[in-house]
Tab-separated table of C-alpha atoms and ligand atoms in Angstrom:
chain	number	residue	atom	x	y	z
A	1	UNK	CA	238.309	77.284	220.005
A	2	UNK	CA	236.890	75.702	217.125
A	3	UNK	CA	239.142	74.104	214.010
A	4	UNK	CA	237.374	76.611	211.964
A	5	UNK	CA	238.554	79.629	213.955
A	6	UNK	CA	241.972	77.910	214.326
A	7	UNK	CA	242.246	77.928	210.798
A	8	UNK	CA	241.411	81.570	210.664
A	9	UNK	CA	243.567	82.546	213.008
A	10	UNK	CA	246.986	80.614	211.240
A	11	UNK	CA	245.840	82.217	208.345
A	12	UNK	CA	245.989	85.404	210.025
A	13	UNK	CA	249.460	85.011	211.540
A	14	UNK	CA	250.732	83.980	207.673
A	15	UNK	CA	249.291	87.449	206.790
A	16	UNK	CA	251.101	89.484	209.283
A	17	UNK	CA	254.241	88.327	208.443
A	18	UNK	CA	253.520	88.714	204.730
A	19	UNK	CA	252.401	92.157	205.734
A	20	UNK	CA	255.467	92.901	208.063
A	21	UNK	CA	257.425	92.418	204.691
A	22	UNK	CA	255.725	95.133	202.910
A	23	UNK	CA	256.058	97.745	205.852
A	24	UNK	CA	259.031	99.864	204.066
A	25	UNK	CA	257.082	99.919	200.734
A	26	UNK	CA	254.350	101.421	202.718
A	27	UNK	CA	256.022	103.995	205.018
A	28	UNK	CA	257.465	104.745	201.814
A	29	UNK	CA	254.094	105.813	200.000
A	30	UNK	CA	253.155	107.306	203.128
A	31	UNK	CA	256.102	109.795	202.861
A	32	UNK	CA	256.093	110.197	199.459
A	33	UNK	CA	251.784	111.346	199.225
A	34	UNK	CA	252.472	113.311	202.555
A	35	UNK	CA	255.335	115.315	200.112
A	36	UNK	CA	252.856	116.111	197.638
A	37	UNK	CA	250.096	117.202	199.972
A	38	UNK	CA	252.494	119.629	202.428
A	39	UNK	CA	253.733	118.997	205.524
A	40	UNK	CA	249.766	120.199	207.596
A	41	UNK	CA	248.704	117.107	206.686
A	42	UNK	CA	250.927	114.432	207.589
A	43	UNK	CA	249.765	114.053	210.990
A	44	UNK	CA	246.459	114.135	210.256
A	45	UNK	CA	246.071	112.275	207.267
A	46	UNK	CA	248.525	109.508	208.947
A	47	UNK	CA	247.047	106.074	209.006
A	48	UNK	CA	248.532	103.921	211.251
A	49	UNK	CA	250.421	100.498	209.760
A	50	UNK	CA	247.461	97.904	210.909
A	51	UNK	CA	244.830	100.175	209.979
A	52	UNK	CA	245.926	100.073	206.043
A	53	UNK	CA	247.240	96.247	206.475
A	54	UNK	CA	244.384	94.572	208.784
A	55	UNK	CA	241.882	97.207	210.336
A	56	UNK	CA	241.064	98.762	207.012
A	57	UNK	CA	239.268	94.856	205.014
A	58	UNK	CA	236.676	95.032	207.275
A	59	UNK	CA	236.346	98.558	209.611
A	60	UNK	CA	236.958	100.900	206.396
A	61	UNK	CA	239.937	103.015	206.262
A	62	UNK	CA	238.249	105.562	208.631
A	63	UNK	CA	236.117	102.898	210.622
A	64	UNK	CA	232.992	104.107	208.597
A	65	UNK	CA	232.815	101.871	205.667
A	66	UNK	CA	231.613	98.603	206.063
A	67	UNK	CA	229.366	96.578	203.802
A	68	UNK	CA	228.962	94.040	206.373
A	69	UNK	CA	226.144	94.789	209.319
A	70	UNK	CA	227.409	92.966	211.931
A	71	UNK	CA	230.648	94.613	211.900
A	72	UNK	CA	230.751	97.838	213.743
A	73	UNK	CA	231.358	101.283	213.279
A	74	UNK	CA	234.520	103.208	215.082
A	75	UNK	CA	235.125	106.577	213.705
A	76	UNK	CA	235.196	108.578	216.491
A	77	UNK	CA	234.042	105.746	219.291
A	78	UNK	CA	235.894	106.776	222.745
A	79	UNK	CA	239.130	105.610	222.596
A	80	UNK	CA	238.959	104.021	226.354
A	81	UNK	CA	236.418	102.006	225.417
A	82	UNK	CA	238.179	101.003	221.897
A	83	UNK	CA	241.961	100.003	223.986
A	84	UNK	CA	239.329	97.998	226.619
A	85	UNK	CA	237.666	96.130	223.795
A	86	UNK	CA	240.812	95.101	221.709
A	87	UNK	CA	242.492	93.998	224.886
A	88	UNK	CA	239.507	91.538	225.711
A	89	UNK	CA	239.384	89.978	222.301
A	90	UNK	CA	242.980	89.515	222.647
A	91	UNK	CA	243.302	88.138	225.931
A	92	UNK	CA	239.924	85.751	224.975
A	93	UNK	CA	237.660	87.744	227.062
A	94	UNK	CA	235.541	88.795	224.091
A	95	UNK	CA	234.699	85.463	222.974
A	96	UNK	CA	231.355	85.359	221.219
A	97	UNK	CA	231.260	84.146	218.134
A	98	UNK	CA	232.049	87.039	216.037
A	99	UNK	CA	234.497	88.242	218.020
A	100	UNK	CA	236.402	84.950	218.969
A	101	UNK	CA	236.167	83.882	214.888
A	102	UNK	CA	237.183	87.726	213.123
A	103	UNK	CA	238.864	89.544	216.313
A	104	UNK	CA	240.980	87.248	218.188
A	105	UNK	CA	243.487	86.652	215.402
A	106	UNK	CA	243.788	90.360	214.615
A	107	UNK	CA	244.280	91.813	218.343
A	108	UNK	CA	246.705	88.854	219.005
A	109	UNK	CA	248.864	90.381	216.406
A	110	UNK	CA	248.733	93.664	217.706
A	111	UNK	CA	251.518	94.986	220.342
A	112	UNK	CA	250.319	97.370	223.574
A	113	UNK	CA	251.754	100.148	221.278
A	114	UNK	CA	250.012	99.372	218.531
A	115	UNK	CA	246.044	99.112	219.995
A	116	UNK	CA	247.132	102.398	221.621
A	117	UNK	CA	247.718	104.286	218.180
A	118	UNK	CA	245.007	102.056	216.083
A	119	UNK	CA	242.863	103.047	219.333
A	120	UNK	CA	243.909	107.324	219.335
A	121	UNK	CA	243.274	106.840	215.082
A	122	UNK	CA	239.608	105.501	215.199
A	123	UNK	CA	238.765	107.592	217.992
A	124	UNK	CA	239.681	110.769	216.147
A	125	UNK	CA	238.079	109.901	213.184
A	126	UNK	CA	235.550	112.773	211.871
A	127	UNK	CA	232.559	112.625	210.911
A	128	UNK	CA	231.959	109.995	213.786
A	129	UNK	CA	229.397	107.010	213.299
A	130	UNK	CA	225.889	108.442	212.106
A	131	UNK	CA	222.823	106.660	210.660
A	132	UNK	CA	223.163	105.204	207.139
A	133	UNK	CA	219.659	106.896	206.290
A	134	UNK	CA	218.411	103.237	206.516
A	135	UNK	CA	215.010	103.130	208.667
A	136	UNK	CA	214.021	100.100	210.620
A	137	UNK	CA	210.550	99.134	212.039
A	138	UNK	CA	210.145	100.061	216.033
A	139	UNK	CA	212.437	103.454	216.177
A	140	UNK	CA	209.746	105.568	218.480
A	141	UNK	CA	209.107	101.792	220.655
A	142	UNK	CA	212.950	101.944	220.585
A	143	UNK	CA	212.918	105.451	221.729
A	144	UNK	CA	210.944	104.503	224.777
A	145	UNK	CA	213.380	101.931	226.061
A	146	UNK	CA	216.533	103.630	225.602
A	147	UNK	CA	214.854	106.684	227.264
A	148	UNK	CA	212.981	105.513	230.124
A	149	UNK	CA	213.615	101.450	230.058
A	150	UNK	CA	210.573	98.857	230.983
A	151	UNK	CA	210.101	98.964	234.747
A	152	UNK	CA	207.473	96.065	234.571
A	153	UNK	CA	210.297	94.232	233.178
A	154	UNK	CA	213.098	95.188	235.004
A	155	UNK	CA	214.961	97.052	231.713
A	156	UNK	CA	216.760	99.962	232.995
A	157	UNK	CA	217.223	103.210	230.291
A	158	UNK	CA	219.500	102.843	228.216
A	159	UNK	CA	220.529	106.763	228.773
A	160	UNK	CA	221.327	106.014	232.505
A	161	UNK	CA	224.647	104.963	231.035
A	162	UNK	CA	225.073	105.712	227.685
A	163	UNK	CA	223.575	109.045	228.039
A	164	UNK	CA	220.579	111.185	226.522
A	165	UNK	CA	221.820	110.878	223.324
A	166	UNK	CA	223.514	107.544	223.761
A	167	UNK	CA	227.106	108.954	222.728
A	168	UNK	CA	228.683	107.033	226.414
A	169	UNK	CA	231.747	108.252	227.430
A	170	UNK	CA	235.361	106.498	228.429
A	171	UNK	CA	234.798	102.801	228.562
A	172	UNK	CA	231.006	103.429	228.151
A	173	UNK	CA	230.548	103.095	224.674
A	174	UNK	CA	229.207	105.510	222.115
A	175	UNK	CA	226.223	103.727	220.628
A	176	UNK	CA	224.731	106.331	218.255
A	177	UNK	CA	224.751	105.815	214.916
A	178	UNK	CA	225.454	102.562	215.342
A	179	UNK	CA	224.935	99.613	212.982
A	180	UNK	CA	221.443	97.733	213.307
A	181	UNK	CA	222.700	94.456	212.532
A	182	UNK	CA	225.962	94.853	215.169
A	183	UNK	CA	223.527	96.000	217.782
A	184	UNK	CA	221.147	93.766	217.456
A	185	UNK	CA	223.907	90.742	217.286
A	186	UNK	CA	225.468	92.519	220.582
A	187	UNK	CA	222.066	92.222	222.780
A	188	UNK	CA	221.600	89.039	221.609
A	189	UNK	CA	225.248	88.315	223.230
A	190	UNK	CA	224.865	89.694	226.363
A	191	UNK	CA	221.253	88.232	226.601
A	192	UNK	CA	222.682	84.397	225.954
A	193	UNK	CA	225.746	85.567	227.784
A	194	UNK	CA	228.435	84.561	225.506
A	195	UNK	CA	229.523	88.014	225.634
A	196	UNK	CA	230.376	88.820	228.930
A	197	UNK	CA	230.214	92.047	230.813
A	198	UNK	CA	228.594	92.080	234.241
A	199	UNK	CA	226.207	94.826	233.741
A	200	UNK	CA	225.052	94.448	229.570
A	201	UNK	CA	224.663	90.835	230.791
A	202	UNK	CA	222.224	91.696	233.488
A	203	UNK	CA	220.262	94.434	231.459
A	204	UNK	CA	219.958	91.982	228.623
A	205	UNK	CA	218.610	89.570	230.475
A	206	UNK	CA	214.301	90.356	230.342
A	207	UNK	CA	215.123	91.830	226.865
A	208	UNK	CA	212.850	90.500	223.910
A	209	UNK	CA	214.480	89.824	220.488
A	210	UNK	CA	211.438	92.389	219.261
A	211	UNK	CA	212.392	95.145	221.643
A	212	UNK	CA	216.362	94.419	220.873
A	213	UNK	CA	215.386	95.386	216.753
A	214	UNK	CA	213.195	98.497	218.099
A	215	UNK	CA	216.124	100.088	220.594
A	216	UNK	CA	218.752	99.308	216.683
A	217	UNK	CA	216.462	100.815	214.886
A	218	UNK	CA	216.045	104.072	217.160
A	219	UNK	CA	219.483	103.922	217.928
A	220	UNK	CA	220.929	103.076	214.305
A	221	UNK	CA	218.867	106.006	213.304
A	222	UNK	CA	221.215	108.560	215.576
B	301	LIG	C1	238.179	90.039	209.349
B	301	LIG	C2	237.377	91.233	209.651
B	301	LIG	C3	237.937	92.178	210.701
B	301	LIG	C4	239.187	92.752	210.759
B	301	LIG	C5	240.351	92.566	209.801
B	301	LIG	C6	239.173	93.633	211.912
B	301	LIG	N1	237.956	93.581	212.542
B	301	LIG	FE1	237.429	94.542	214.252
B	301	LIG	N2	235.636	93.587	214.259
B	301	LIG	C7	235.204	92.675	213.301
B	301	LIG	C8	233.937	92.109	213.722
B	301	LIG	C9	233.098	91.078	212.964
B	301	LIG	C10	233.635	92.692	214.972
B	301	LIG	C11	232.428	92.381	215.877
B	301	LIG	C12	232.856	91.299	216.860
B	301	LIG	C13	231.748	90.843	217.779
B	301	LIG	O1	230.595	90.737	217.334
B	301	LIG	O2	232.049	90.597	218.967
B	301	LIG	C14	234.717	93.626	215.282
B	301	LIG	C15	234.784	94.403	216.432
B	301	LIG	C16	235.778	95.314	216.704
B	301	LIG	C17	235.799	96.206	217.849
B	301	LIG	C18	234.717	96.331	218.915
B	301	LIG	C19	233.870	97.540	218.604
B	301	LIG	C20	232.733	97.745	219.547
B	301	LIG	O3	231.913	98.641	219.264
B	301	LIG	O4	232.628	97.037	220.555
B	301	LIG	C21	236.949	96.939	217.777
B	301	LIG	C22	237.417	98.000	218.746
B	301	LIG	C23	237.642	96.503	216.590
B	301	LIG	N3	236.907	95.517	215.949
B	301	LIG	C24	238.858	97.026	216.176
B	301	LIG	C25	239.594	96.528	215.106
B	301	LIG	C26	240.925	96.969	214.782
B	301	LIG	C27	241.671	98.059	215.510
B	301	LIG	C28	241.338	96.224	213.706
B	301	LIG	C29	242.690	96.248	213.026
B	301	LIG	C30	243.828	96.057	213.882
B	301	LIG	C31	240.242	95.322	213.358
B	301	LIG	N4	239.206	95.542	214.232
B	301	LIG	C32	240.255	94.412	212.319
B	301	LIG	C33	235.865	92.362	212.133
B	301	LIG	C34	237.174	92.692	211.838
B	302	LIG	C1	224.439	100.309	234.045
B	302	LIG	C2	225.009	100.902	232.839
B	302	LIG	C3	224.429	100.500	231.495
B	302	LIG	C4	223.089	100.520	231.132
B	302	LIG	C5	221.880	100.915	231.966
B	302	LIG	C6	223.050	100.090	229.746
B	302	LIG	N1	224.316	99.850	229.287
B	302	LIG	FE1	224.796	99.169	227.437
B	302	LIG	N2	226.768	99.073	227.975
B	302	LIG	C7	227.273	99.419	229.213
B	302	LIG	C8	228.693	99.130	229.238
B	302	LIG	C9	229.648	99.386	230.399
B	302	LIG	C10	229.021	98.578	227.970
B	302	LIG	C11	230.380	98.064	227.501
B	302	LIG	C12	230.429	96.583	227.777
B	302	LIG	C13	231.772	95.941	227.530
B	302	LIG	O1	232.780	96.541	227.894
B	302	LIG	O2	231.777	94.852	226.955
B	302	LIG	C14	227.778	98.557	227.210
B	302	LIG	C15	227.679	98.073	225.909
B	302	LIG	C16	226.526	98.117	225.134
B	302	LIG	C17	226.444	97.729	223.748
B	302	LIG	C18	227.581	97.224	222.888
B	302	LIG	C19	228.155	98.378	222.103
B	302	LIG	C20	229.285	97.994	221.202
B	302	LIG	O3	229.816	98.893	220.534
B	302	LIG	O4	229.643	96.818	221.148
B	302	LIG	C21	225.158	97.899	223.357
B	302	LIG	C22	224.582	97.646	221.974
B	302	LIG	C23	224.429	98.395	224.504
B	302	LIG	N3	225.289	98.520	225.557
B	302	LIG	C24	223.092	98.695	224.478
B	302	LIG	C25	222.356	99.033	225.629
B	302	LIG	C26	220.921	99.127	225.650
B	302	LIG	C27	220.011	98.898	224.449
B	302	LIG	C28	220.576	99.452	226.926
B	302	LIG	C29	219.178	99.638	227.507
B	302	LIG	C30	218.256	98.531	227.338
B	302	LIG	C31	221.813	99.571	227.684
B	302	LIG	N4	222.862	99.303	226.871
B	302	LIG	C32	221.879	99.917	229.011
B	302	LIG	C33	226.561	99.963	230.263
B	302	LIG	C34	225.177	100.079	230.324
């Protein structure tokens, strides 16, 4: 790891245990709002402790909100594929740059109990991930590749495994809606390999950095 991400990631632990502190004062609240709205909807209005303390700065409260385009979406991703992912940043198996700089320090804090219920809260988060409105250059291109691939260039569909309207399933990851920066970042990833999964790595292999930004933009516009 680099001393940068080192840095990061003492910072990170300092936080917990600041946070840890605060965990009364916050259960607390929890009950107190739950009270006042009737009993219906404390389970589903309950946010999970590292969703409000960690999850929340960067993911949004309901995984929707981010200002930032290279961090993704997860309201209402599959929660297989959310428990896979947190377990691979944690155990360093996620290690692009992104990941191994912001996600490392934040799923090594987290217990097996804890990605299960961050995991179950994302997953059930409604509305799920849908397109900002934003267009981007290459959408009906995009459409091509994610619908029938490039045979001349040995790009398979997209929909082969993602599905027709690229909403996966299990550990097969929902990518509609999705951000067009995160995407975009992610293929880049796969293509150069730093983020490792053997079959992204060998469908990114032939892809161009122009038909990467046409499959975001069709697929961002989900
Ligand atoms: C400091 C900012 C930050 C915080 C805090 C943070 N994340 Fe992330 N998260 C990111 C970034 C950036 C990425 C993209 C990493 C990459 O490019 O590999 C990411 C990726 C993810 C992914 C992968 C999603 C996908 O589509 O593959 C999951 C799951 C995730 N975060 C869950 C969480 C959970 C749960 C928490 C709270 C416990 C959390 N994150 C806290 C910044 C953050
Ligand atoms: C053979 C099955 C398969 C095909 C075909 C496929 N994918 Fe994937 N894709 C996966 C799997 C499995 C993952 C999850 C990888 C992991 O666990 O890290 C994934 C992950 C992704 C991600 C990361 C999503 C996230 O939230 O981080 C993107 C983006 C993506 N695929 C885009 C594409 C595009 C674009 C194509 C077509 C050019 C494509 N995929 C074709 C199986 C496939």
């Amino acid at each position: 790891m680099t001393k940068l991400s080192h840095k990061k990631e003492s910072n990170w632990a300092r936080r917990g245990q600041t946070a840890g502190a605060w965990r009364p004062l916050a259960v607390a609240a929890l009950f107190a709002f739950a009270g006042s709205a009737g009993a219906a909807k404390v389970a589903a209005g309950h946010v999970p402790f590292r969703v409000s303390s960690d999850c929340q700065i960067c993911h949004g409260m309901h995984g929707a909100a981010t200002d930032y385009g290279v961090i993704p979406k997860l309201a209402g991703q599959h929660k297989a594929y959310i428990v896979q992912q947190l377990q691979q940043f944690r155990d360093g198996k996620r290690a692009d740059n992104n990941g191994d700089v912001y996600m490392l320090p934040v799923a090594q804090a987290l217990t097996n109990g804890q990605i299960n219920e961050v995991a179950s809260y994302f997953a059930a988060q409604r509305p799920r991930m849908q397109s900002a409105g934003v267009q981007h250059a290459g959408a009906a291109q995009g459409k091509a590749i994610f619908t029938n691939g490039v045979a001349s260039e040995q790009i398979p569909a997209c929909a082969e495994c993602h599905g027709a309207n690229a909403q996966g399933a299990g550990t097969f990851p929902d990518i509609a809606g999705q951000r067009y920066d995160y995407i975009v970042q992610q293929l880049k990833y796969f293509h150069n390999g730093t983020r490792s999964n053997q079959l992204m790595n060998q469908i990114a292999k032939n892809i161009t950095v122009p038909q990467m930004k046409a499959v975001a933009a069709y697929l961002s516009s989900l």
